[in-house]
Structure formats: structure tokens, C-alpha cells
Coordinates of C-alpha atoms in Angstrom, one line a residue:
Chain A
M1 CA 59.5 26.0 -59.0
S2 CA 60.6 27.8 -56.3
F3 CA 61.3 31.1 -54.1
E4 CA 63.5 31.2 -51.3
E5 CA 64.2 34.4 -49.1
L6 CA 68.1 35.2 -48.7
E7 CA 70.0 37.0 -46.2
H8 CA 69.6 41.2 -46.7
T9 CA 70.2 43.3 -43.8
A10 CA 67.7 45.9 -44.5
D11 CA 65.6 44.7 -47.3
A12 CA 63.6 41.5 -48.4
R13 CA 66.2 39.6 -51.0
F14 CA 64.9 36.5 -53.0
R15 CA 66.2 34.1 -55.2
I16 CA 63.3 32.6 -57.7
R17 CA 64.1 29.5 -59.3
A18 CA 61.8 28.2 -63.0
A19 CA 62.1 26.1 -65.6
S20 CA 60.9 28.9 -68.1
L21 CA 60.5 32.3 -68.1
G22 CA 56.5 32.2 -67.5
D23 CA 57.0 30.4 -64.9
L24 CA 60.0 32.6 -63.2
Y25 CA 57.4 35.5 -63.6
S26 CA 54.8 33.7 -61.6
E27 CA 57.0 32.9 -58.8
A28 CA 58.6 36.3 -58.4
A29 CA 54.9 37.9 -58.2
R30 CA 54.0 35.2 -55.8
A31 CA 57.3 36.1 -53.9
L32 CA 56.4 39.8 -53.7
M33 CA 52.8 38.8 -52.4
D34 CA 54.7 36.9 -49.5
V35 CA 56.2 40.0 -48.4
M36 CA 53.4 42.2 -48.9
Y37 CA 50.4 40.0 -47.5
G38 CA 52.4 37.2 -45.8
R39 CA 51.5 35.0 -48.2
P40 CA 50.3 34.6 -51.8
G41 CA 46.6 34.7 -52.7
E42 CA 44.4 32.7 -54.4
D43 CA 42.8 32.3 -57.9
G44 CA 39.7 33.4 -58.2
Q45 CA 39.8 37.2 -60.3
E46 CA 42.3 38.1 -63.2
R47 CA 44.2 41.4 -64.1
E48 CA 45.6 42.4 -67.5
I49 CA 49.5 43.0 -67.1
E50 CA 51.8 44.4 -69.9
V51 CA 55.0 46.3 -70.0
D52 CA 57.9 47.0 -72.1
A53 CA 61.8 47.7 -71.4
H54 CA 64.8 47.6 -73.5
D55 CA 66.6 44.7 -71.8
P56 CA 65.5 41.3 -70.0
E57 CA 66.7 42.7 -66.7
S58 CA 64.6 45.9 -67.1
L59 CA 61.6 43.9 -67.8
V60 CA 62.3 42.1 -64.8
F61 CA 61.9 45.5 -62.9
A62 CA 59.4 47.2 -65.1
Y63 CA 57.2 44.0 -64.5
L64 CA 57.6 43.7 -60.9
S65 CA 57.1 47.4 -60.1
E66 CA 53.5 46.8 -62.1
V67 CA 52.6 43.9 -60.1
L68 CA 53.2 45.8 -57.0
F69 CA 51.5 49.0 -58.8
I70 CA 48.4 46.7 -59.5
S71 CA 48.5 45.1 -55.9
E72 CA 48.6 48.2 -54.0
V73 CA 46.5 50.5 -55.9
G74 CA 43.8 47.9 -57.0
G75 CA 43.7 45.8 -53.6
F76 CA 44.6 42.9 -55.4
V77 CA 46.6 39.9 -53.6
V78 CA 48.4 38.0 -56.9
S79 CA 47.9 34.0 -56.9
R80 CA 50.0 33.4 -60.0
A81 CA 50.9 35.1 -63.1
D82 CA 50.2 33.8 -66.9
V83 CA 52.5 35.6 -69.2
A84 CA 54.1 35.3 -72.4
V85 CA 57.8 37.1 -71.8
S86 CA 60.3 38.2 -74.8
D87 CA 63.3 40.1 -74.0
T88 CA 61.7 43.5 -74.4
N89 CA 57.7 42.9 -73.5
A90 CA 55.7 40.6 -71.2
K91 CA 52.2 40.6 -71.3
G92 CA 49.2 38.4 -69.7
K93 CA 47.2 37.6 -66.8
L94 CA 47.6 38.1 -63.0
H95 CA 45.2 35.9 -61.2
G96 CA 44.3 36.6 -57.7
E97 CA 42.0 37.5 -55.1
P98 CA 41.0 41.1 -53.7
F99 CA 42.7 42.0 -50.4
S100 CA 41.1 41.3 -47.5
P101 CA 42.5 42.7 -44.0
E102 CA 41.8 39.4 -42.0
K103 CA 43.4 37.1 -44.4
H104 CA 46.0 39.1 -45.7
G105 CA 46.7 41.9 -43.1
G106 CA 50.3 41.8 -41.2
G107 CA 52.6 41.8 -44.2
R108 CA 55.0 44.4 -44.9
G109 CA 54.4 47.2 -47.2
V110 CA 57.3 47.1 -50.7
K111 CA 58.0 50.4 -51.5
G112 CA 59.6 49.6 -54.9
I113 CA 61.9 46.9 -56.4
S114 CA 65.6 47.4 -56.7
F115 CA 68.1 47.7 -59.6
S116 CA 70.9 46.8 -57.2
G117 CA 71.6 43.1 -56.6
L118 CA 68.8 42.3 -59.9
S119 CA 70.6 39.2 -61.9
L120 CA 68.7 37.1 -64.5
R121 CA 70.8 33.9 -65.4
R122 CA 69.7 31.2 -67.6
E123 CA 71.5 27.8 -66.8
D124 CA 71.2 25.3 -68.9
D125 CA 67.3 24.2 -68.7
S126 CA 66.7 26.4 -65.7
Y127 CA 66.3 30.1 -65.3
T128 CA 67.2 31.9 -61.9
L129 CA 66.3 35.6 -60.8
D130 CA 68.1 37.3 -57.3
V131 CA 65.9 40.5 -56.6
I132 CA 65.6 42.6 -53.7
F133 CA 62.3 44.7 -52.5
D134 CA 62.8 47.9 -50.9
V135 CA 60.9 47.2 -47.5
Chain B
M1 CA 88.5 46.8 -39.2
L2 CA 87.8 45.5 -42.8
P3 CA 90.9 45.3 -45.3
G4 CA 92.0 48.2 -47.3
I5 CA 90.1 50.8 -45.1
Q6 CA 92.6 53.4 -43.4
S7 CA 92.4 55.3 -40.1
L8 CA 91.6 58.8 -40.2
G9 CA 91.5 59.4 -36.4
P10 CA 89.1 58.1 -33.8
C11 CA 86.0 56.9 -35.5
E12 CA 86.6 58.4 -38.6
W13 CA 87.5 55.6 -41.7
E14 CA 88.7 56.4 -45.1
V15 CA 88.0 54.1 -48.4
P16 CA 90.7 55.1 -50.6
L17 CA 91.0 56.1 -54.1
G18 CA 91.3 52.7 -56.2
Y19 CA 89.0 50.6 -54.0
V20 CA 86.8 50.0 -56.5
P21 CA 88.2 51.1 -60.2
G22 CA 87.2 54.8 -61.1
M23 CA 86.7 56.5 -57.7
R24 CA 87.1 60.2 -58.3
V25 CA 87.3 61.1 -54.3
P26 CA 88.0 59.0 -51.7
G27 CA 85.4 57.3 -48.9
V28 CA 84.6 58.6 -45.7
F29 CA 82.7 57.2 -43.2
Y30 CA 82.5 57.2 -38.9
L31 CA 82.2 54.1 -36.9
S32 CA 83.4 53.4 -33.6
P33 CA 85.3 50.4 -32.8
R34 CA 82.3 49.1 -31.0
L35 CA 80.5 49.0 -34.3
A36 CA 83.2 48.2 -36.3
G37 CA 82.2 44.4 -36.2
T38 CA 78.5 45.7 -37.8
L39 CA 80.2 46.7 -40.9
E40 CA 79.1 45.1 -43.9
E41 CA 81.8 44.7 -47.0
G42 CA 78.7 45.4 -49.3
A43 CA 78.1 48.7 -47.8
V44 CA 81.4 49.7 -47.7
R45 CA 81.6 48.8 -51.4
Q46 CA 78.6 50.9 -52.2
L47 CA 80.2 53.8 -50.3
A48 CA 83.2 53.8 -53.1
N49 CA 80.7 53.1 -56.0
V50 CA 79.2 56.3 -55.1
A51 CA 82.5 58.1 -55.7
T52 CA 82.8 57.1 -59.1
M53 CA 79.8 59.4 -60.0
P54 CA 80.3 62.4 -62.3
G55 CA 80.8 66.1 -60.3
I56 CA 80.6 64.1 -56.6
V57 CA 82.8 67.1 -54.3
K58 CA 85.1 66.2 -52.1
R59 CA 84.2 63.1 -50.8
S60 CA 81.5 60.1 -50.5
L61 CA 80.5 60.3 -46.9
A62 CA 78.3 57.7 -44.7
M63 CA 77.0 58.1 -41.1
P64 CA 77.3 55.4 -38.3
D65 CA 74.3 54.0 -39.2
I66 CA 76.0 52.8 -42.4
H67 CA 74.4 49.2 -43.7
W68 CA 73.8 47.6 -47.1
G69 CA 71.3 49.4 -49.1
Y70 CA 70.6 49.8 -52.7
G71 CA 72.9 52.2 -54.9
F72 CA 73.9 54.2 -51.8
P73 CA 74.7 52.8 -48.5
I74 CA 71.7 53.8 -45.8
G75 CA 73.6 56.3 -44.2
G76 CA 75.2 58.0 -47.1
V77 CA 75.6 61.4 -48.1
A78 CA 77.3 63.1 -51.4
A79 CA 77.4 66.4 -52.8
F80 CA 77.2 66.9 -56.5
A81 CA 78.3 70.3 -58.3
F82 CA 75.8 72.1 -59.9
E83 CA 78.7 72.4 -63.1
G84 CA 79.0 68.6 -64.1
G85 CA 77.6 66.9 -61.3
V86 CA 74.3 64.6 -61.6
I87 CA 71.4 63.7 -59.3
S88 CA 70.4 60.3 -58.6
P89 CA 67.1 58.8 -57.2
G90 CA 69.0 55.9 -55.8
G91 CA 71.0 58.6 -53.7
V92 CA 67.6 59.6 -51.8
G93 CA 65.5 56.4 -52.0
F94 CA 62.1 54.9 -52.6
D95 CA 60.6 56.6 -49.6
I96 CA 61.6 60.3 -50.2
N97 CA 61.6 62.6 -47.6
C98 CA 60.9 59.8 -44.9
G99 CA 61.6 61.7 -41.7
V100 CA 60.8 62.1 -38.3
R101 CA 59.0 65.6 -36.5
L102 CA 58.6 65.5 -32.7
L103 CA 55.9 67.4 -30.9
S104 CA 56.1 68.5 -27.6
T105 CA 53.4 68.6 -24.6
P106 CA 53.0 70.5 -21.3
L107 CA 52.0 66.9 -20.0
E108 CA 54.4 64.9 -17.6
E109 CA 54.8 60.6 -17.6
K110 CA 52.4 60.8 -14.7
D111 CA 49.7 62.4 -16.7
I112 CA 50.0 59.3 -18.8
I113 CA 47.7 56.9 -16.9
N114 CA 45.8 55.2 -19.4
R115 CA 48.6 54.3 -21.7
R116 CA 46.7 51.5 -23.8
E117 CA 43.7 53.7 -24.3
L118 CA 45.7 56.1 -25.6
A119 CA 47.5 54.0 -27.9
E120 CA 44.3 52.7 -29.2
R121 CA 42.7 56.0 -29.9
L122 CA 45.8 56.9 -32.0
Y123 CA 45.8 53.3 -33.5
R124 CA 42.1 54.3 -34.6
E125 CA 42.6 57.8 -35.7
I126 CA 45.8 57.2 -37.6
P127 CA 45.4 54.6 -40.4
T128 CA 48.5 52.1 -40.0
G129 CA 50.1 49.1 -41.9
V130 CA 49.8 47.4 -45.5
G131 CA 46.2 48.2 -46.8
G132 CA 45.7 51.1 -44.4
K133 CA 43.5 53.8 -46.0
S134 CA 43.3 57.6 -45.3
S135 CA 39.9 59.3 -44.5
L136 CA 40.9 62.3 -46.6
R137 CA 38.9 62.3 -49.9
L138 CA 41.9 63.8 -52.1
S139 CA 40.7 65.1 -55.6
G140 CA 43.3 65.7 -58.3
K141 CA 43.5 69.2 -57.9
D142 CA 43.9 68.9 -54.5
L143 CA 47.1 66.6 -55.0
D144 CA 48.3 69.2 -56.8
S145 CA 48.1 71.8 -54.0
V146 CA 49.8 69.3 -51.9
L147 CA 52.3 68.4 -54.3
V148 CA 53.2 72.0 -54.3
E149 CA 52.4 73.2 -51.3
G150 CA 53.0 71.1 -48.6
A151 CA 52.6 71.1 -44.8
S152 CA 51.0 74.5 -45.8
W153 CA 48.4 73.0 -47.7
A154 CA 47.5 70.4 -44.8
V155 CA 47.3 73.9 -42.5
R156 CA 45.0 76.0 -45.0
Q157 CA 43.0 72.7 -44.8
G158 CA 42.9 73.1 -40.9
F159 CA 45.3 70.3 -40.1
G160 CA 47.5 72.3 -37.4
R161 CA 48.5 75.7 -36.8
A162 CA 50.2 78.3 -39.0
E163 CA 53.2 78.7 -36.7
D164 CA 54.0 74.6 -37.4
T165 CA 55.4 74.9 -41.0
E166 CA 58.5 77.2 -39.7
F167 CA 59.4 74.3 -37.3
C168 CA 60.0 72.2 -40.4
E169 CA 63.3 71.8 -42.8
E170 CA 62.4 74.2 -45.8
G171 CA 59.0 75.7 -44.0
G172 CA 57.5 72.1 -45.2
C173 CA 57.6 73.3 -48.6
M174 CA 60.5 72.5 -51.4
E175 CA 60.4 74.9 -54.2
G176 CA 61.2 73.4 -57.4
A177 CA 58.2 70.8 -56.8
D178 CA 56.6 70.0 -60.4
P179 CA 53.1 67.9 -60.2
A180 CA 53.5 67.4 -64.2
A181 CA 57.0 65.0 -63.4
V182 CA 54.7 62.8 -61.2
S183 CA 53.0 60.2 -63.3
E184 CA 49.3 59.1 -63.0
K185 CA 50.5 55.9 -61.6
A186 CA 52.4 57.9 -58.2
R187 CA 48.8 60.1 -58.3
A188 CA 47.0 57.0 -57.9
R189 CA 49.3 55.4 -55.1
G190 CA 49.3 58.5 -53.2
I191 CA 45.5 59.8 -53.0
P192 CA 44.7 56.7 -51.2
Q193 CA 47.4 57.1 -48.4
S194 CA 47.4 60.7 -47.8
G195 CA 47.5 60.7 -43.7
T196 CA 48.7 57.6 -43.2
L197 CA 51.7 56.0 -41.2
G198 CA 52.7 53.0 -43.7
S199 CA 54.4 49.9 -41.9
G200 CA 58.1 48.7 -42.0
N201 CA 60.2 50.8 -39.5
H202 CA 57.5 53.8 -39.3
F203 CA 56.0 54.5 -35.9
L204 CA 54.0 57.1 -34.0
E205 CA 55.3 57.2 -30.4
V206 CA 54.2 58.6 -26.9
Q207 CA 57.6 59.4 -25.6
V208 CA 59.1 61.0 -22.2
V209 CA 62.2 63.2 -21.9
R210 CA 64.2 61.1 -19.6
E211 CA 67.5 62.9 -19.4
I212 CA 68.8 66.4 -21.0
Y213 CA 72.7 66.5 -21.9
D214 CA 72.8 69.9 -22.6
Q215 CA 70.3 72.8 -21.1
A216 CA 70.9 75.6 -22.8
A217 CA 69.7 73.9 -26.6
A218 CA 66.8 72.0 -24.4
S219 CA 65.3 75.2 -23.3
A220 CA 65.9 77.0 -26.7
F221 CA 63.9 73.6 -28.2
G222 CA 61.4 73.7 -25.5
L223 CA 62.4 70.6 -23.9
V224 CA 62.1 69.9 -20.2
P225 CA 62.9 66.1 -18.2
G226 CA 59.6 64.4 -17.8
Q227 CA 57.7 66.0 -20.5
V228 CA 55.8 64.0 -22.8
C229 CA 56.2 64.5 -26.7
I230 CA 55.1 62.5 -29.1
M231 CA 57.0 61.4 -32.5
I232 CA 56.0 60.8 -35.7
H233 CA 58.4 58.7 -38.5
C234 CA 57.1 58.2 -41.9
G235 CA 57.8 59.6 -45.7
S236 CA 56.0 59.9 -48.5
R237 CA 54.2 56.6 -48.9
G238 CA 53.5 54.9 -52.1
L239 CA 53.3 57.9 -54.1
G240 CA 57.4 58.9 -53.3
H241 CA 58.1 55.5 -54.0
Q242 CA 56.6 55.4 -57.5
V243 CA 58.0 58.8 -58.1
C244 CA 61.6 56.5 -57.5
T245 CA 60.5 53.8 -59.7
D246 CA 59.2 55.6 -62.8
H247 CA 62.2 57.9 -62.6
L248 CA 64.6 55.2 -61.7
R249 CA 63.6 53.8 -65.2
V250 CA 63.9 56.8 -67.5
L251 CA 67.2 57.9 -65.6
E252 CA 68.5 54.1 -66.4
A253 CA 68.0 54.4 -70.1
A254 CA 69.5 58.0 -69.8
T255 CA 72.6 57.2 -68.1
K256 CA 74.1 55.6 -70.7
R257 CA 73.1 58.5 -73.2
Y258 CA 75.0 60.7 -71.0
G259 CA 77.6 58.4 -72.0
I260 CA 78.0 57.9 -67.6
S261 CA 79.2 54.4 -66.8
L262 CA 78.2 53.0 -63.4
P263 CA 79.0 50.2 -61.4
D264 CA 75.4 49.4 -60.1
R265 CA 72.0 50.1 -62.4
Q266 CA 70.8 51.2 -59.1
L267 CA 73.1 54.4 -59.0
A268 CA 71.4 55.8 -62.1
C269 CA 71.5 59.3 -62.9
A270 CA 71.5 62.3 -65.1
P271 CA 73.0 65.6 -65.1
L272 CA 71.4 68.4 -62.6
D273 CA 70.8 70.4 -65.9
S274 CA 69.7 67.8 -68.1
P275 CA 65.7 67.4 -68.9
E276 CA 65.6 64.0 -67.2
G277 CA 67.5 65.2 -64.2
R278 CA 65.3 68.3 -63.5
A279 CA 62.2 66.4 -64.0
Y280 CA 63.5 63.8 -61.3
F281 CA 64.1 67.0 -58.8
G282 CA 60.8 68.5 -59.5
A283 CA 59.0 65.0 -59.0
M284 CA 61.4 64.4 -55.8
A285 CA 60.5 67.9 -54.2
A286 CA 56.6 67.0 -54.8
S287 CA 56.9 63.7 -53.3
A288 CA 58.9 65.7 -50.2
N289 CA 55.9 67.9 -49.9
Y290 CA 53.6 65.1 -50.1
A291 CA 55.5 63.7 -47.0
W292 CA 55.0 66.9 -45.2
A293 CA 51.6 67.7 -45.5
N294 CA 51.3 63.6 -44.5
R295 CA 53.2 64.6 -41.3
Q296 CA 51.0 67.0 -40.8
V297 CA 48.1 65.8 -41.0
I298 CA 48.9 63.0 -39.0
M299 CA 50.3 65.8 -36.3
H300 CA 47.0 67.0 -35.9
R301 CA 45.3 63.9 -35.8
T302 CA 47.7 63.1 -32.4
R303 CA 46.5 66.6 -31.3
K304 CA 43.2 65.4 -31.4
V305 CA 43.1 62.6 -29.5
M306 CA 45.8 64.1 -26.6
E307 CA 43.0 67.5 -26.2
D308 CA 40.2 64.7 -26.1
L309 CA 41.9 62.5 -23.5
Y310 CA 43.6 65.0 -21.7
R311 CA 42.4 68.2 -22.0
V312 CA 45.0 69.8 -23.6
P313 CA 44.4 72.9 -26.0
Q314 CA 46.2 72.4 -29.2
K315 CA 48.1 75.4 -29.2
E316 CA 50.3 73.8 -26.1
M317 CA 51.3 71.0 -28.3
R318 CA 54.2 72.7 -30.0
L319 CA 55.9 71.5 -33.2
V320 CA 59.6 71.2 -31.7
Y321 CA 61.0 70.1 -35.4
D322 CA 60.5 67.8 -38.3
V323 CA 63.7 66.7 -40.3
A324 CA 64.0 64.7 -43.6
H325 CA 66.1 61.9 -43.8
N326 CA 65.7 60.8 -47.4
V327 CA 66.3 63.7 -49.8
A328 CA 68.3 65.7 -52.4
K329 CA 68.6 69.4 -51.7
T330 CA 70.4 72.3 -53.5
E331 CA 72.4 74.1 -50.6
D332 CA 75.6 76.3 -50.6
H333 CA 78.5 75.1 -48.8
L334 CA 82.2 76.0 -48.6
V335 CA 84.5 74.1 -50.2
D336 CA 88.3 74.6 -49.9
G337 CA 87.4 78.0 -48.9
K338 CA 84.9 79.0 -51.5
R339 CA 81.2 79.2 -51.8
L340 CA 80.1 76.3 -53.9
R341 CA 76.2 75.5 -55.0
V342 CA 75.7 72.0 -54.5
C343 CA 73.3 69.2 -54.5
V344 CA 73.2 67.1 -51.2
H345 CA 71.9 63.8 -51.3
R346 CA 71.4 62.1 -47.7
K347 CA 70.0 58.9 -47.7
G348 CA 69.4 57.7 -44.3
A349 CA 71.4 61.2 -43.1
T350 CA 69.7 64.0 -41.4
R351 CA 70.9 67.9 -42.2
A352 CA 72.6 69.1 -39.3
F353 CA 73.4 72.7 -39.6
G354 CA 75.1 74.2 -37.3
P355 CA 74.4 77.7 -35.4
G356 CA 73.7 80.6 -37.7
S357 CA 73.4 78.9 -40.6
P358 CA 70.4 79.8 -43.0
G359 CA 67.0 78.1 -43.1
I360 CA 66.9 77.6 -39.4
P361 CA 64.1 79.0 -37.1
A362 CA 65.0 82.0 -35.4
P363 CA 64.3 80.5 -31.8
Y364 CA 67.0 77.8 -32.2
S365 CA 69.6 79.6 -35.0
H366 CA 72.0 80.4 -31.9
V367 CA 72.3 76.8 -31.0
G368 CA 71.8 74.7 -34.7
Q369 CA 68.9 72.9 -35.7
P370 CA 67.3 70.1 -34.1
V371 CA 68.5 66.7 -35.2
I372 CA 65.8 64.2 -34.2
I373 CA 67.5 60.4 -34.0
P374 CA 64.0 57.6 -33.7
G375 CA 65.4 54.9 -31.8
S376 CA 64.1 51.5 -33.1
M377 CA 61.3 50.2 -31.3
G378 CA 61.4 50.3 -27.3
T379 CA 64.5 52.0 -27.6
P380 CA 65.1 55.3 -26.8
S381 CA 65.1 58.4 -29.3
F382 CA 67.7 61.2 -29.3
V383 CA 67.5 65.0 -29.9
L384 CA 70.7 66.5 -31.0
H385 CA 71.5 70.0 -32.7
G386 CA 73.7 70.8 -36.0
T387 CA 77.2 72.0 -35.8
G388 CA 79.9 73.9 -37.1
T389 CA 81.9 70.5 -37.7
A390 CA 79.0 69.1 -39.8
M391 CA 79.5 72.2 -41.9
E392 CA 83.0 71.4 -42.3
K393 CA 83.1 67.6 -42.7
T394 CA 79.7 66.4 -43.9
F395 CA 78.2 69.4 -46.0
G396 CA 76.4 69.8 -42.4
S397 CA 75.0 65.8 -42.3
T398 CA 74.6 63.6 -39.5
C399 CA 73.2 59.7 -38.7
H400 CA 69.3 59.2 -39.2
G401 CA 68.7 56.1 -36.6
A402 CA 70.4 53.2 -35.6
G403 CA 70.9 51.1 -38.8
R404 CA 69.6 47.5 -39.0
V405 CA 72.1 45.0 -38.2
M406 CA 70.1 41.8 -38.7
S407 CA 68.3 40.5 -41.4
R408 CA 64.3 40.0 -41.4
T409 CA 64.8 35.9 -42.0
Q410 CA 67.3 36.0 -39.3
A411 CA 65.0 38.3 -37.0
K412 CA 62.0 35.9 -37.4
R413 CA 64.1 32.4 -36.1
R414 CA 65.1 34.4 -32.9
I415 CA 61.8 36.2 -31.9
T416 CA 58.2 36.3 -32.4
G417 CA 56.1 39.5 -32.7
R418 CA 54.1 38.2 -29.6
E419 CA 57.5 37.8 -27.0
I420 CA 58.4 41.0 -28.4
R421 CA 55.4 42.7 -27.2
E422 CA 55.2 41.0 -23.9
S423 CA 58.6 41.7 -22.9
L424 CA 58.2 45.5 -23.9
G425 CA 54.9 45.1 -21.8
K426 CA 56.9 44.2 -18.5
A427 CA 59.3 47.5 -19.3
G428 CA 55.8 49.2 -19.3
I429 CA 55.6 50.4 -22.9
V430 CA 52.4 49.6 -24.7
V431 CA 52.5 48.5 -28.6
R432 CA 49.4 48.7 -30.6
A433 CA 50.3 47.0 -34.4
P434 CA 47.9 45.9 -37.3
S435 CA 50.2 42.2 -36.3
D436 CA 52.5 40.6 -34.5
A437 CA 54.4 39.2 -37.3
A438 CA 54.8 43.1 -38.3
L439 CA 56.5 43.4 -34.9
A440 CA 59.2 40.2 -35.4
D441 CA 60.7 42.3 -37.9
E442 CA 61.3 45.2 -36.3
A443 CA 62.7 43.4 -33.0
P444 CA 64.9 46.2 -30.9
D445 CA 67.9 43.8 -31.4
V446 CA 67.9 43.5 -35.2
Y447 CA 69.4 47.4 -35.4
K448 CA 72.7 48.6 -33.8
P449 CA 72.4 50.2 -30.3
S450 CA 70.9 53.9 -31.4
A451 CA 72.7 55.0 -28.2
E452 CA 76.3 54.0 -29.4
V453 CA 75.3 55.5 -32.8
V454 CA 74.5 58.7 -31.7
R455 CA 77.7 58.4 -29.4
V456 CA 79.5 58.5 -32.5
V457 CA 78.3 61.8 -34.0
H458 CA 78.1 63.1 -30.5
E459 CA 82.5 62.5 -30.4
V460 CA 83.2 63.1 -33.8
G461 CA 81.0 66.6 -33.3
L462 CA 78.9 66.0 -36.7
S463 CA 75.7 66.9 -34.1
R464 CA 75.9 67.3 -30.4
L465 CA 73.3 65.6 -27.9
V466 CA 70.9 67.3 -26.3
A467 CA 67.9 65.1 -25.1
R468 CA 67.3 61.5 -24.5
L469 CA 63.5 60.2 -25.1
E470 CA 62.3 56.9 -24.3
P471 CA 58.9 55.3 -25.4
L472 CA 55.8 54.8 -23.5
A473 CA 53.5 53.9 -26.3
V474 CA 54.2 52.6 -29.9
I475 CA 51.9 52.5 -33.0
K476 CA 53.5 50.4 -35.8
G477 CA 52.6 50.1 -39.2

């Protein structure tokens, strides 16, 4: 399970790899936190999350957009996600901690998740997600 | 120059039909030989992708600050006919009505003796950065008024002066705003962020007018050499970002229903006269109004600080102009000799209406509208004016800034925030930001040289140089 920042001139582009879709979703949320707060959060609190979409890539878009919303509005820094993912639905919990300026300041606001450059691939026993966060 | 691109003249290049399958019109972009090395193939492909969209008129355009974005390239401009044309959030961007305003003061550089204190005061009064919360306590009803009235709402609440709105594009209020098309989520993001600067490339700068290039235009705009001005660069914050996200999802599904095939899902669009297209326009206009109110509140707080510190009466600090550089607007343009109503998308591009055009404040009508081009951190910003050439070539549009050339990852490897702070300090520029890390992302050399970008639009005639401003103090989000 990993996330890696790739080159992109204007925005934050990530490649995320995991053995399962659930792990991929968790790691993608951590990548988003890495941009917003300089690092992911730590466990402690939980938030419910559920999203629907019409295909797997739209689902990733909807899910990460929802993580961004929960984090920004609720001041919640996600440490990991525990979600069950099908082709059109993702449901479960986000773990994390409340935002504190001393610990989580200095990141960069993410405006949204881009459909451009969004790709989700399954190769043998692993999943790879490429995604661009607009900063 | 990259393969497949043809020269149309000095600094003007064509991306011919067929560069990507399905192009309805050619692409045209403006770039000097010096900037040619900064051009990314991905940005040209995005410019060509826009040319495949239904109802696009004449050409898909990009300004010299063109770079790889999502959907449209940054610096992209396209006009769509109301008959058969579409509207797309990918042609506006997440930060709806990101824009710039310039406030002039009667102060001179020598009057700003305590720059560090000034920066500190401004930083305290104007919430910045990730998690920066507004001291405004907007109710849901207040927010509805903001979304419909824009800058006028702020003025009515005592944030600024009545004449300020005259010096904003659209009078600081876009018609057609539909608060009902703005989701609860967008409202939840927008309410606590009203009056905040945000992060990324957004800033507030205290600047000095270092050079005047066009005396007559500068006089009309009220700018003189050595004068202290304040530039504010920000947008519609989380509200606009969420509107883009929400409508992108809706339009992504609608695109297929309307039988539109696109090379990039971020170009998701719907006919201008469809329910989905109209809903996006109404939500986008509401977000644009939120952004104008936001910049109005920030400007008012800036005036208060300047009044407190330097005893300048507020009425002597005049709003020169406020431009929007991420927006779609209904405009009339001459196309092949006929007047045509179009929806002009400008994504990282500034309106540059020439002399006598409608919608320009009366004192500026003989010159053309002011065009405000923010520099990157520590580099000069420019004021230009709109031209007839822009009306003919680019639907009255010009560049919006410098345009990035280096990724965040590269930038962080090259230089630290502390080094940037120190080097700016040596040049006499005070920087105040939530952290040094935020500075590294925005190092001056991660952008194209702003002077070269404006030189291209000046030489092509898409706008003409009026003044150069240099920073004295920078507040970064």
C-alpha cells in the first residue's frame, strides 16, 4: 500500500497502489490529507461516509470529493478509511483526528478532485489509481 | 516549437484541425520564442480537446500563460454559440471567479516605514491559509443575499463604499445567479470562509507603482509613479469549489444523455439551454457573486488597517478595478461581421475589453478596461488596458498571470520556504504566511517570467502595458 506524488505543473498528481479496493480508498484519502495538512492524521475519532456513482471512476471522484468535504467543513484530518467498495457504492468509516493549526497548518488547500487524468486500473493482484487534486 | 503546430506570425501559433480527432475549429495560442520551451504537449492537447466541443465559435484559444490544467488548459478561452453551444465547469475551473482587484492609496513608498508591522496587521485582520476561519457570522439568509447581490451586499453591510461596485467587472454582481442551484454542501463550505484569502497562489500584496508605460491610461486609472497600491488575489473559496464538484458530477452524466462525445471527462458539459446547463450557469453566477463579496470584505479590512496605521481616510483609497479570471459570461461579439451572443469561457484568462466596449466604467471607457496581471510571489505585477485587437482576435481576452513551469515536487526539491523568505527579505520584501512550507510551493521561479508573458500580449496587442508594480509586503495563504 503506497502513495507517491508524480510530476504535474500546476496541481498535485498522485499514484496510489494497493492490494484491495478498500486499501486503495484508504490510501487515496491519506494522499489527499498529505496535500491539505502536510501529513495524514492519527486515529482517534470516526466519521461515517457513503457515496454512490454510476461507474468505478466516478465513484472514486465522488468518494474523494466527500472526504475533502468532511475534512474541510468538519475540521477532520483523516488517518485512514475503512470502506466497503463495489462498482457503484462505497460505504464505511473514516478514522482521524480534529484539525489543529499547530499540528496540521501549512498545508495547501485542495479545491477539488479532477476527472482529468483520473484512472483506476486492476493489474493481477493489485489496484492502481492516478488522480489529480486541484490546488 | 512542438511538432504539428504552425506559425501564424510573431508569437501566434495554430493547432490545425485534426491535431486530435473531432476538432470542429482550429486552436490558436500566443507564445514568444523565449517561452516556447515552457510549452507542454499536454496543454496543447487540452487546447485541441476544447475545439471538439459542440457549438464552439471560430477557434479554441490560449494565452501566453498557457499550461497543463484539467479540462481546458490554464490560459484557455472559448466562446460557445447560444444555439447549439454548451457550458462546461471544466472551462471555468474549481475556483469560480478567482480574480484580482487593485486598490490605490495616496501614500508613497517612503511612507511605508514599518513594513513588518503592516504585514503583521494585515495578516491578523484577514484570515489566510488552510483552516482560516472568517469572523463574519453569515446566516443562511445572508448567504442567499451574497449569492444574488455580490459586492453590493458587502457594501450594504458597511464593507466599503457605494462607488466601489462600479469599478468591478459586471458591477460586482453577475445576473442570472440561482442560489437554489447551490447545494447545501457548497453552502456549508462557503459560510465559514467568507472574507478569507485561502491558500495556494492567492495573496494580498502591498505594492509600489515602479514604472508607467502609458501616461494617458495611467492617469485615467489614477496611477502615478511611486504610489503605494494594494493587490488582492482570491476567489470563491470552498463554495465555488463545491459548486464545480457538484455540477461536474451532474454534467458528467448529462453529457452522455445529450449524445455529446468528449476526449476528457473533465470537459463534461451540457447545452446552454438545457436544465443542467442552466443550473450550472445559475450556480456559477452565484459563486462569482460570492467571490466579489469576498474580495470586497477583504479590501474593506485592508482599508481599515491602512487608515489605522497611516491615517489615510478610506475615501482616499480608491478601487482601481476588479477582474475575474475564471468565469463563463454571456457576451455579444462580432463574428465574421455579425453580432453573435456567445458564452465566453475564460479559464485563467482575463477579459480585456477595448475602448468604447459596453460594461466598462465611464472614466475608463476611452482607454479600455483595466487588466490586472498578478505576478508570482516577489515578482512584478502589471496593469494593462483592453484593446480592439483583443475584441477581434480573442473575444476580448488576454493572459491572467505568469503560468507555472515547475511542479510542486520539483519546487520543494530545489528550494526551501525559509530560503525564499530570506532572499525576498534581502530585496526588502516582507513576507507573512502561515508556514514556510507554503512558500516553497510558490517560489518565484516555479512560474514563467511575468514580464515576458505580458510582453507577448502587449506586442500581439491583446492588451497594452500601462504600469508595473513591485511588491513591498506579501501576505500569503
